[in-house]
Every structure is written in C-alpha cells, then in structure tokens.
CSV table of C-alpha atoms in Angstrom, one decimal:
chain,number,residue,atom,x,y,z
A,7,UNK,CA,-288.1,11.7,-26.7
A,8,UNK,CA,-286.8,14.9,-28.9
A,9,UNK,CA,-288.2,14.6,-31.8
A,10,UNK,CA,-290.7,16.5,-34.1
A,11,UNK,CA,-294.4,15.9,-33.2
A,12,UNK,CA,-296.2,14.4,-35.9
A,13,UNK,CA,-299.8,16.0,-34.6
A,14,UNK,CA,-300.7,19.2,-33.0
A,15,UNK,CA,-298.8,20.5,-30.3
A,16,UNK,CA,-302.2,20.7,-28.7
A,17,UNK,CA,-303.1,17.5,-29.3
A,18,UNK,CA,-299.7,15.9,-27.8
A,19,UNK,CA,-299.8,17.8,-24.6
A,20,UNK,CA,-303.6,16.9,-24.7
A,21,UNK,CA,-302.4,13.1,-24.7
A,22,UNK,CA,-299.4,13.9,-22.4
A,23,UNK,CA,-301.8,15.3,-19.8
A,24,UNK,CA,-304.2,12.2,-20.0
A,25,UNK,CA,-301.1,9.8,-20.1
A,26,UNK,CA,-300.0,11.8,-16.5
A,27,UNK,CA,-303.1,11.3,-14.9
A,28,UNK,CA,-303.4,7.4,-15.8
A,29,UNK,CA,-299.8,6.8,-14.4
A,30,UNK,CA,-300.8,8.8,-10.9
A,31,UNK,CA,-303.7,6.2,-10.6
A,32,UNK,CA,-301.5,3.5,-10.8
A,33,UNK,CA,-299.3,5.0,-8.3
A,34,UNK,CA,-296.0,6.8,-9.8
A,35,UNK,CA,-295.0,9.9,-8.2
A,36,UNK,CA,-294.4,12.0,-10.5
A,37,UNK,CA,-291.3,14.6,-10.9
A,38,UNK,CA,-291.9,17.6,-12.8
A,39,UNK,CA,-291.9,17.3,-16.8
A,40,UNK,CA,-290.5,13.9,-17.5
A,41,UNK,CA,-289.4,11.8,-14.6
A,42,UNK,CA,-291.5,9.6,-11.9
A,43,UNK,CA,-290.4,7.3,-8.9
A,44,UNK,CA,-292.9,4.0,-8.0
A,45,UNK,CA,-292.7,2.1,-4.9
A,46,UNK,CA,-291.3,-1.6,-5.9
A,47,UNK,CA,-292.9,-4.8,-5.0
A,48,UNK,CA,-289.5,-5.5,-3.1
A,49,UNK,CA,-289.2,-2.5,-1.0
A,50,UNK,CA,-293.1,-3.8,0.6
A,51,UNK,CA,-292.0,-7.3,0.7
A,52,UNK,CA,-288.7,-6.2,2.4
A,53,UNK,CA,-290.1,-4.1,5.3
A,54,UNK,CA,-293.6,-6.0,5.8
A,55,UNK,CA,-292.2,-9.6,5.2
A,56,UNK,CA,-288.2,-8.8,5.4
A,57,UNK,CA,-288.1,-10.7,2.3
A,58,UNK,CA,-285.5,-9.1,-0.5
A,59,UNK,CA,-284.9,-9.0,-4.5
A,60,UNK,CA,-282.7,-11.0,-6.5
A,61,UNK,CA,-280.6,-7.5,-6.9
A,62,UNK,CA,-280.3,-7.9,-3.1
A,63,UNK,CA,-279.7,-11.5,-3.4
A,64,UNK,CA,-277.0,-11.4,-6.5
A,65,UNK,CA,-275.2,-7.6,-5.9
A,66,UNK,CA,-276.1,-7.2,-2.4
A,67,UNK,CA,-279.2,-4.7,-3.0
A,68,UNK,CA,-280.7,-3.4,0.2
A,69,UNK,CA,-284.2,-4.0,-1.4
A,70,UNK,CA,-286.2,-1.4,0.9
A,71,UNK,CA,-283.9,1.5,0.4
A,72,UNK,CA,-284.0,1.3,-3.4
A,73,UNK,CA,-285.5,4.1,-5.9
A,74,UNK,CA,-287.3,2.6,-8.6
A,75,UNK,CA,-287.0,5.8,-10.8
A,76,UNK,CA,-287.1,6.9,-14.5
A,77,UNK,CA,-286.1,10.3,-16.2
A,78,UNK,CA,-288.4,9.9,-19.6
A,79,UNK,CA,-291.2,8.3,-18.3
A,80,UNK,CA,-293.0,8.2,-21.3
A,81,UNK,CA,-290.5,7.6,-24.1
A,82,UNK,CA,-289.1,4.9,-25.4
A,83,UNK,CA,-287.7,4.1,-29.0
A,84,UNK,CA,-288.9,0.8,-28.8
A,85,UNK,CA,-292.6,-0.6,-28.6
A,86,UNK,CA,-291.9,-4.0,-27.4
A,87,UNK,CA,-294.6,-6.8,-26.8
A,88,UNK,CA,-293.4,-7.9,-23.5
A,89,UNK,CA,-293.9,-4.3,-22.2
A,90,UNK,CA,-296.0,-4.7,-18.8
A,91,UNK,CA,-296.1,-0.8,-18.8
A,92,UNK,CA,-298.6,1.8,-19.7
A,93,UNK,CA,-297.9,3.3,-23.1
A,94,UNK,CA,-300.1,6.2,-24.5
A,95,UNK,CA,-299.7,5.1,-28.1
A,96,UNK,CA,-300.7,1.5,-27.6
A,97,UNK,CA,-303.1,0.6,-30.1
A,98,UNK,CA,-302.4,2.9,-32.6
A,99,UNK,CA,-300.6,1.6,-35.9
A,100,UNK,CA,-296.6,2.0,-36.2
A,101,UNK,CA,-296.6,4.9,-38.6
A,102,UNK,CA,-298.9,7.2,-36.6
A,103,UNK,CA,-297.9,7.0,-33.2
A,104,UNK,CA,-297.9,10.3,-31.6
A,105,UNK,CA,-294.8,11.6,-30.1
A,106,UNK,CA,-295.5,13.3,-27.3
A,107,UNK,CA,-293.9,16.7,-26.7
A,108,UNK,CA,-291.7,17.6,-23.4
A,109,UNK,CA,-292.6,21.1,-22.0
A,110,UNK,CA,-288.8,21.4,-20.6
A,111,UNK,CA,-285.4,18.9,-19.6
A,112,UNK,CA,-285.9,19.8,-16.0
A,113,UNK,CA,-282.7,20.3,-14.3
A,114,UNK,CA,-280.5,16.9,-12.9
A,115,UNK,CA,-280.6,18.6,-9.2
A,116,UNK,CA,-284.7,18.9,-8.8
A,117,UNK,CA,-284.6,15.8,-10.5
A,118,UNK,CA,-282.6,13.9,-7.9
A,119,UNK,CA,-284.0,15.7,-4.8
A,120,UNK,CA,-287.4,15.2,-5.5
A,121,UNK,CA,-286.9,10.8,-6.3
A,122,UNK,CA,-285.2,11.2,-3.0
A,123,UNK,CA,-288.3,12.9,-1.5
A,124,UNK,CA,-291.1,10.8,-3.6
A,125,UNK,CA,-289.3,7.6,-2.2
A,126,UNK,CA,-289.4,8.4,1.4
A,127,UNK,CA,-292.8,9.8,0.8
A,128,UNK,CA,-293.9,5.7,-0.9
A,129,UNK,CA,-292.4,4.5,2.2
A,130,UNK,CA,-294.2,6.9,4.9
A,131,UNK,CA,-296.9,5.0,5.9
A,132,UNK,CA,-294.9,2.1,7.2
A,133,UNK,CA,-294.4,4.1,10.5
A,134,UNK,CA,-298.0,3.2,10.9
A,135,UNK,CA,-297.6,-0.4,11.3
A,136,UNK,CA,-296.3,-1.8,14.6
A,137,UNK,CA,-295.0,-4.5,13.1
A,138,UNK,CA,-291.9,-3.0,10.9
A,139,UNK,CA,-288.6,-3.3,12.2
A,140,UNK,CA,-287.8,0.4,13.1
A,141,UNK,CA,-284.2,0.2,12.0
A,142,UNK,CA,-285.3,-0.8,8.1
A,143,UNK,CA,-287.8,1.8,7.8
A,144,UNK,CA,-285.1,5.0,9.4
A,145,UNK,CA,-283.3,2.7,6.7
A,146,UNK,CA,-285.9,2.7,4.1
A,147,UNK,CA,-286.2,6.6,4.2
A,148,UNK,CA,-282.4,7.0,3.7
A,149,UNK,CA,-282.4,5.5,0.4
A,150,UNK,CA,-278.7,4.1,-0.7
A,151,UNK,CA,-279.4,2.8,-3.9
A,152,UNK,CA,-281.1,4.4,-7.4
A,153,UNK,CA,-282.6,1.4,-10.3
A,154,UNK,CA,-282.7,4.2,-13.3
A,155,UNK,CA,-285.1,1.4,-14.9
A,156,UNK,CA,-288.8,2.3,-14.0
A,157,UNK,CA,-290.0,2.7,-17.4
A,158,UNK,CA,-289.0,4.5,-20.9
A,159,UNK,CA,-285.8,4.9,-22.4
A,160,UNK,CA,-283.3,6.6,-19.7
A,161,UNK,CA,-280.7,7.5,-22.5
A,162,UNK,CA,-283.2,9.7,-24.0
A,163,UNK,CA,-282.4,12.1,-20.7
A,164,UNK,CA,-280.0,14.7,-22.4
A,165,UNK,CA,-278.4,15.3,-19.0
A,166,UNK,CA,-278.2,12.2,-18.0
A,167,UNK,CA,-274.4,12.5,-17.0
A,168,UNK,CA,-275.1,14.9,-14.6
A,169,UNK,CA,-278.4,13.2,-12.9
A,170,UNK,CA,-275.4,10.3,-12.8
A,171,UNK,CA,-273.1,12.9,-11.1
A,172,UNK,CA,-275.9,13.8,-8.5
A,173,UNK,CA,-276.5,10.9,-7.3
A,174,UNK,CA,-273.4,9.8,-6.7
A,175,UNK,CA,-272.6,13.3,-5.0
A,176,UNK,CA,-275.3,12.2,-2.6
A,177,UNK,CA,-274.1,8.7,-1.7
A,178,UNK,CA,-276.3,6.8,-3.9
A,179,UNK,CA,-275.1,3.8,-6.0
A,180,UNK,CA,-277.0,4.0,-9.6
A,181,UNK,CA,-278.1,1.0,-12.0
A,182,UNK,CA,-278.8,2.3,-15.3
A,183,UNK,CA,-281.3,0.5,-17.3
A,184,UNK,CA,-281.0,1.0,-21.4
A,185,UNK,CA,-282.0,-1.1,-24.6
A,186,UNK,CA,-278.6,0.4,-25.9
A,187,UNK,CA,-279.9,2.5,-28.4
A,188,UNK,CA,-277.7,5.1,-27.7
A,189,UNK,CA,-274.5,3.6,-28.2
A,190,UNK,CA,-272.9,7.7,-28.4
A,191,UNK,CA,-274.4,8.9,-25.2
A,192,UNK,CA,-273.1,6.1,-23.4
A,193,UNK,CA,-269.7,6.2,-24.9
A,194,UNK,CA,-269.3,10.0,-23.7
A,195,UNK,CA,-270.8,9.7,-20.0
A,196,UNK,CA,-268.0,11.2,-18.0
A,197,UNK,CA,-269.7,9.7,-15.0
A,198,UNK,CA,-270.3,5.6,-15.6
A,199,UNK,CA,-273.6,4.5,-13.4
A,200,UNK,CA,-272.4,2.0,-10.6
A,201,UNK,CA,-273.9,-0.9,-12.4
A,202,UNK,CA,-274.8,-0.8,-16.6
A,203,UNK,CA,-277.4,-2.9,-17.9
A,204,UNK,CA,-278.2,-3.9,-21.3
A,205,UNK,CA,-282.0,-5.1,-21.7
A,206,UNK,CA,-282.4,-7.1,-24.6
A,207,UNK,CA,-284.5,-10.2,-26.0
A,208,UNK,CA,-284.3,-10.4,-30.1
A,209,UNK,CA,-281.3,-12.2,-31.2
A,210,UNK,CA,-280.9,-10.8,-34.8
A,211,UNK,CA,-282.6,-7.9,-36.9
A,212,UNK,CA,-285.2,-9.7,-38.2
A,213,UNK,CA,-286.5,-10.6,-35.0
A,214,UNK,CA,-285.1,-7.3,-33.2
A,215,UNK,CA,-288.0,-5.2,-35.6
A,216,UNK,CA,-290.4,-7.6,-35.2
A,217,UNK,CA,-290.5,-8.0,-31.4
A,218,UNK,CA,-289.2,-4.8,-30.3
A,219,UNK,CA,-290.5,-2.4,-32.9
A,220,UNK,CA,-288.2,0.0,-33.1
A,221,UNK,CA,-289.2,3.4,-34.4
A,222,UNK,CA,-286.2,3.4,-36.6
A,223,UNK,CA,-284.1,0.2,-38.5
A,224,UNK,CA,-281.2,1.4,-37.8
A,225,UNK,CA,-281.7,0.6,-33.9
A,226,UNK,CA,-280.5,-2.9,-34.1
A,227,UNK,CA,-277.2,-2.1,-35.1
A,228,UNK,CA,-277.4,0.6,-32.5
A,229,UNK,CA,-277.8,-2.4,-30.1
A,230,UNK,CA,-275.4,-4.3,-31.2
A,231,UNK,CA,-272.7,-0.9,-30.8
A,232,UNK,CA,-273.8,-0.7,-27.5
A,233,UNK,CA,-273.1,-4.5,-26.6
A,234,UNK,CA,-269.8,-4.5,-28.1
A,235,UNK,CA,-268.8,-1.3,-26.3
A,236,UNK,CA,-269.0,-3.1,-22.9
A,237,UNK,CA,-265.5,-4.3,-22.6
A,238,UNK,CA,-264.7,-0.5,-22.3
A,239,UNK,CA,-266.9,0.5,-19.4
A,240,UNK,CA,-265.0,0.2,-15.7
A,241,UNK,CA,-267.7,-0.1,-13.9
A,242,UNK,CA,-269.3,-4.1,-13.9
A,243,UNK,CA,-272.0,-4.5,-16.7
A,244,UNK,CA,-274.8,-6.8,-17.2
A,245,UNK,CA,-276.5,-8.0,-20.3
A,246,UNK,CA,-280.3,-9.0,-19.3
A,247,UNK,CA,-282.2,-11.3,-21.6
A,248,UNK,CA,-285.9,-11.7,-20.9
A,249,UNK,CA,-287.0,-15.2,-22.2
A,250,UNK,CA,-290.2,-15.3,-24.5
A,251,UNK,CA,-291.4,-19.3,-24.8
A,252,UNK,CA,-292.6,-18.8,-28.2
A,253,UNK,CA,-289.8,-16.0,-29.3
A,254,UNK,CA,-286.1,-16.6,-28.0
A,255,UNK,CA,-285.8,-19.9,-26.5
A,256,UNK,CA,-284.6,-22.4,-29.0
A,257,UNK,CA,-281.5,-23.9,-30.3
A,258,UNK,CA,-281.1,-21.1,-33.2
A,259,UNK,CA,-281.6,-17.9,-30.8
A,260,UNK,CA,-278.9,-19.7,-28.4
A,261,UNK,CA,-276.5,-20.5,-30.9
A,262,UNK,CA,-277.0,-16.9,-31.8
A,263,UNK,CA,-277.0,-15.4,-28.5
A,264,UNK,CA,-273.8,-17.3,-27.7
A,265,UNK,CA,-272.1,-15.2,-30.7
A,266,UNK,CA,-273.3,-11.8,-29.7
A,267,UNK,CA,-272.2,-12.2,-26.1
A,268,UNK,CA,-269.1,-13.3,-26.9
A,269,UNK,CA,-268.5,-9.7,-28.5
A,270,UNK,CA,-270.4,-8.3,-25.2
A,271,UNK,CA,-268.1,-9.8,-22.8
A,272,UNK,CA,-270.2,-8.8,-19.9
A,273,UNK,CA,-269.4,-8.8,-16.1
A,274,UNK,CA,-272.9,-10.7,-15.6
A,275,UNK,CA,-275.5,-12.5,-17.4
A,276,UNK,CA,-279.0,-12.5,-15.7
A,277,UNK,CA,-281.2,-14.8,-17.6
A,278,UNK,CA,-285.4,-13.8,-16.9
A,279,UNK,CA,-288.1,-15.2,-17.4
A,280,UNK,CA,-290.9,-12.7,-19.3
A,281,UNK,CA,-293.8,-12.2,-16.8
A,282,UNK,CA,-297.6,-12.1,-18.1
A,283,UNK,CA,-298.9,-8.8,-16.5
A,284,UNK,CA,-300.2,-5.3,-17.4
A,285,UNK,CA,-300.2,-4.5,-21.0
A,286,UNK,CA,-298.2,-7.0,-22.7
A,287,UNK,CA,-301.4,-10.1,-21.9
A,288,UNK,CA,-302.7,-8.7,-24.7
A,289,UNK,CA,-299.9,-8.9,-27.1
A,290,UNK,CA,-298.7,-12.2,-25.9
A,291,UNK,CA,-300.0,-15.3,-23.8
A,292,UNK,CA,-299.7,-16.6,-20.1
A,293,UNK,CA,-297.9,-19.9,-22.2
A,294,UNK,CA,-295.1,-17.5,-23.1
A,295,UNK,CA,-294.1,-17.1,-19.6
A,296,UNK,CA,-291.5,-20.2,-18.8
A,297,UNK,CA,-291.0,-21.8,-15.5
A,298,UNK,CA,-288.0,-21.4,-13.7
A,299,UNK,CA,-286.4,-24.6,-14.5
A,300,UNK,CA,-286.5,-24.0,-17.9
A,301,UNK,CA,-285.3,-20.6,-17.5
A,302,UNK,CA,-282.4,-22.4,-15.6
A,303,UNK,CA,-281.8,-25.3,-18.4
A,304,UNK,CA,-281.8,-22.3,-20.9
A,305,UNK,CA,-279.0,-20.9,-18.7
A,306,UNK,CA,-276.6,-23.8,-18.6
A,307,UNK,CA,-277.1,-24.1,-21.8
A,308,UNK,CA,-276.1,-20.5,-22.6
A,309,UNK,CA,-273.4,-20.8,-20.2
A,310,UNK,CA,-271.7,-23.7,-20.8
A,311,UNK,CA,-271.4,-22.2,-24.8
A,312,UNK,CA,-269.8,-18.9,-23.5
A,313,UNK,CA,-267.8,-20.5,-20.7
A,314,UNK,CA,-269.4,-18.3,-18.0
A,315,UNK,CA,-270.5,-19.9,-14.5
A,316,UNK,CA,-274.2,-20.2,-13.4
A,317,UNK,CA,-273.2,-18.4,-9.8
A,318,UNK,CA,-276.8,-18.0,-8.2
A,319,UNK,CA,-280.3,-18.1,-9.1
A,320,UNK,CA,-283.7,-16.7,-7.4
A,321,UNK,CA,-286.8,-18.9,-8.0
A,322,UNK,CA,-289.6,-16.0,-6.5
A,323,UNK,CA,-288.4,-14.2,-9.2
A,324,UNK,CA,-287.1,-16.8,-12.2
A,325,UNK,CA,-284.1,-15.4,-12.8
A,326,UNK,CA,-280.3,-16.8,-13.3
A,327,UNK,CA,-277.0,-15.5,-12.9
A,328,UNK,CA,-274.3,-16.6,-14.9
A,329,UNK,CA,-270.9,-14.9,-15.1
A,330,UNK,CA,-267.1,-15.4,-15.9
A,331,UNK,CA,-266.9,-14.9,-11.9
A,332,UNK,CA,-266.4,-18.2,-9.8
A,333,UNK,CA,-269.4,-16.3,-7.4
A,334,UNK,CA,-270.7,-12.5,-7.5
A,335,UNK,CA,-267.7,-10.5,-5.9
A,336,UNK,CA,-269.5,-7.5,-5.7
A,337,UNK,CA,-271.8,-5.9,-2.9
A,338,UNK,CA,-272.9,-2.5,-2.4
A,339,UNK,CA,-274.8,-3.2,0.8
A,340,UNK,CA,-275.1,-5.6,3.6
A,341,UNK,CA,-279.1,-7.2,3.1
A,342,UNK,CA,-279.5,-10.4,4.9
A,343,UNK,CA,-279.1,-12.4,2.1
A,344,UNK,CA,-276.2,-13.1,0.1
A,345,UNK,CA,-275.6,-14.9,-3.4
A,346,UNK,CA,-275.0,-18.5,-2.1
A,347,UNK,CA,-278.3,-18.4,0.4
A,348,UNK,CA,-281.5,-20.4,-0.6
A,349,UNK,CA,-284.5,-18.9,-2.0
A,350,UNK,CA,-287.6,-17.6,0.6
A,351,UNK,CA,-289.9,-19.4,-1.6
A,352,UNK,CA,-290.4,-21.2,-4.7
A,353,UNK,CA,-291.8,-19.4,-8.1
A,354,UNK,CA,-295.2,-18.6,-7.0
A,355,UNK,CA,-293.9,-16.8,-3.9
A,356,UNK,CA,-292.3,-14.0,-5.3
A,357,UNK,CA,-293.9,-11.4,-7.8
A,358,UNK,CA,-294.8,-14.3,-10.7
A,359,UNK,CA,-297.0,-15.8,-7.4
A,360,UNK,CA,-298.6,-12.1,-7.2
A,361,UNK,CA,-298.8,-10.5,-11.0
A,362,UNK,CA,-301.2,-7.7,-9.8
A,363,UNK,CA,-299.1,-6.8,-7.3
A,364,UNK,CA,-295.7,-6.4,-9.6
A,365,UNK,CA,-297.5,-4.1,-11.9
C-alpha cells in the first residue's frame, strides 16, 4: 500500500480514480481515501429470509448487524487466483503492476464513524418493506459486530491499532482478516481484534508464489512468522484454508498442511470451499470449486492428523469447523442459530446456490 509508484503520479491517481468509480457501481460505500463498507449477502438473507451466516452459526455472529468493511481497499501484496474481487492491475504482467498512490491515511475516528454510518445507510431501505421484522432492522442499524475482511490487505492500514481501539470503544466486536504478511504489525498491536484470522491456501513456497503471487519472495516466510506467532495472541484465532480442487487438496498438501498447523496451534480451523465468481472464473474453472462433502472428507482428514474435532459445519456455505474444542465455546451474540443446529438448506441454498448475488 506505501510503496514507491512505479508510473506517474498522474497516471496512478488516474487509475485510482477509475478503480473508485468501478467499486461504487458494484455497490461499496466508500470512506474517504482508502477504506469502503459493502452490504453482505448475509445481512439481506438475515432480514428478508431470517436466514444467518456460518459466522452466526459457528461464533454466534448476529449476521444482519455485521460491517463488512476494509481500510486498504485497493491494496494487497498478494495477486491471488482465487480473488473474486475487482483488482485495477488485473491483466497486466507481474513486473509492471502499478501501485497505486494513497492521497492521505485518513484518521481511525472518521474511519470508524463513517463504516458505522455506510452500514446503516446499506440497510435503510429495509424500513420499506412490511415484511421485516422491526426488531432486526432497529437491530440491523445498531451494528455490534465489524468483519475487517472486505477486500485488500488490512495490515497495510498504518493505524490499524487504533481503528482496533475505536471500535472497541464503541461496543463493536472486530474480526480481522490478514494473509499474515505482516507478521511485525501484528506482533506490536496493543489492541488484539476480538477474533484473528489467517487466510491462506498454498501449503509450501513453491506453490505460495505460484498461486498467490506475492509482490515479494520473502512473503511466504512472512506467512509462516505470522502462523507460528498465534499461540501468543489472547484473543481466539482462526486459520482459514480455501480449498482449490486442482491446487491444495491432495494427500501431499495435507500431509503438509498437517505440519504447518501444528506450529499454528489455532483456536479454529474453518475449512472452505473456493467459490467460482467475479474475477477469479477467468483465472481458474467452475471444476475447481468442490462440493461440500468433499470439503468435509478433506476436513476429517485434516483433523483426525492434527487431533482437532470437526465441531460444526454449514452446507449453504461449504465450510467446516474443526478445533481442539469439544464444541465452539464462544459467542458474541445471541442469532437464532447456534453451532449444533442443522443447516437452512443444502449447498445450493446459500451463496454457492446464488454466485451473482455473493459478489
């Protein structure tokens, strides 16, 4: 996010100018010079359908009064294939992407005040329908939860500690979202999110900066600092692995996987399937997206090599928890849904079953 622009400053603000008005049309808010909140598919699905999101389902999530939000909308040091979102330097070769220059770090406070306005203002027109329970939508404009996982790299942020800090200050609980290549600003936040996540899907170098392209080598072992810094953190931390039929899901990557989460030691596991949407259908094909079952016989698999329990599941969207937990002790709200509760649907009913709508 900071570094030298490769290409005219006039160019890059050029490019960050077009990139801005693409991500409007497709419906982010955004927040000043960097940052952007997007109504989830989960916060329409709770209030029009009163269905919620595995995050409701596992942690106990109230789906509808979640920020989906970002502070570095637009960068990201890695270029992965799997990447649904828009990216301004798709297309162009590895060694002349254009780093795109920040006019200012706005400040953590504006930052935090406007997601909560740009949040109640995605949720607004729900007064209009007679058919939403009044209670969630007073509910829904009160948000009590922040996902710092939108899109880009959130550790990029250079105040990230304090956005951390405001959010907290304002009652919200906050699930930071990193690829853990910032293993020092992580190490040095005075104020540790609610929940951390680790997002990763390469199981060695060699595939790390091939499927991931990192702009530098040295962000694998970045990774792997981050991973085996977990143990350290208080608050619970999950490692997420996106599964790639044709990348990460035979017996070599689980063997593999099995010895880098064994240094991890996470809280959770969640265990995804890789969805076929947005950008990444033209890097890689609808067969790379796996079923649920096999994301769940993966799973097993994976968790009968580290030990850890498979504790809950959500078909609608093909994901499994596994964890050193008998069941998922935590909650940080009251949905109507707990871990142990079946699914609403089967695959096809969540956002795998409507793609267009995930985006």
């Amino acid at each position: 996010m900071y570094q030298k622009l490769n290409n005219s400053c006039v160019e890059g603000y050029s490019l960050l100018k077009h990139a801005y008005d693409i991500l409007r049309k497709q419906k982010y808010h955004i927040i000043g010079s960097h940052s952007a909140v997007k109504k989830c598919y989960w916060v329409h699905k709770a209030l029009v359908e009163g269905k919620f999101c595995y995050k409701a389902k596992f942690y106990g999530i109230e789906s509808h009064r979640c920020i989906q939000f970002s502070p570095a909308i637009l960068w990201c040091w890695n270029y992965c294939l799997h990447c649904w979102r828009y990216r301004p330097y798709d297309g162009t070769p590895a060694n002349t992407r254009i780093t795109l220059p920040l006019p200012s770090i706005d400040d953590p406070r504006f930052i935090v005040e406007m997601a909560i306005k740009e949040h109640q203002r995605t949720v607004s027109g729900y007064k209009m329908f007679s058919s939403i329970n009044k209670r969630m939508y007073e509910e829904a404009r009160n948000p009590k939860h922040v996902a710092i996982s939108l899109t880009g790299e959130a550790t990029l942020y250079p105040r990230l500690d304090e956005l951390i800090y405001e959010f907290h200050r304002r009652g919200l609980t906050t699930f930071l979202v990193t690829r853990g290549v910032r293993p020092e600003i992580l190490a040095n936040l005075r104020e540790e999110p609610t929940q951390l996540y680790v997002s990763i899907e390469a199981y060695n170098e060699e595939h790390y900066l091939r499927f991931n392209n990192p702009i530098s080598p040295h962000l694998w072992k970045k990774t792997m600092e981050t991973l085996e810094m977990l143990p350290s953190f208080t608050c619970p931390t999950v490692v997420r692995i996106t599964l790639i039929k044709s990348f990460n899901m035979n017996n070599e990557a689980l063997r593999q996987w099995a010895a880098i989460l064994k240094r991890a030691q996470p809280t959770f596991i969640e265990v995804k399937a890789y969805m076929h949407i947005g950008r990444s259908t033209t890097r890689l094909t609808r067969n790379d997206m796996p079923l649920h079952s096999e994301v769940r016989e993966w799973a097993e698999k994976l968790a009968e090599k580290l030990g850890y329990n498979v504790v809950s599941e959500s078909k609608p969207s093909r994901v499994v928890l596994l964890s050193l937990l008998d069941k998922p002790a935590i909650r940080y709200g009251n949905p109507p849904i707990s871990w142990h509760d079946p699914d609403y649907g089967d695959e096809f009913s969540g956002e795998y079953g409507n793609p267009e709508e995930a985006i």
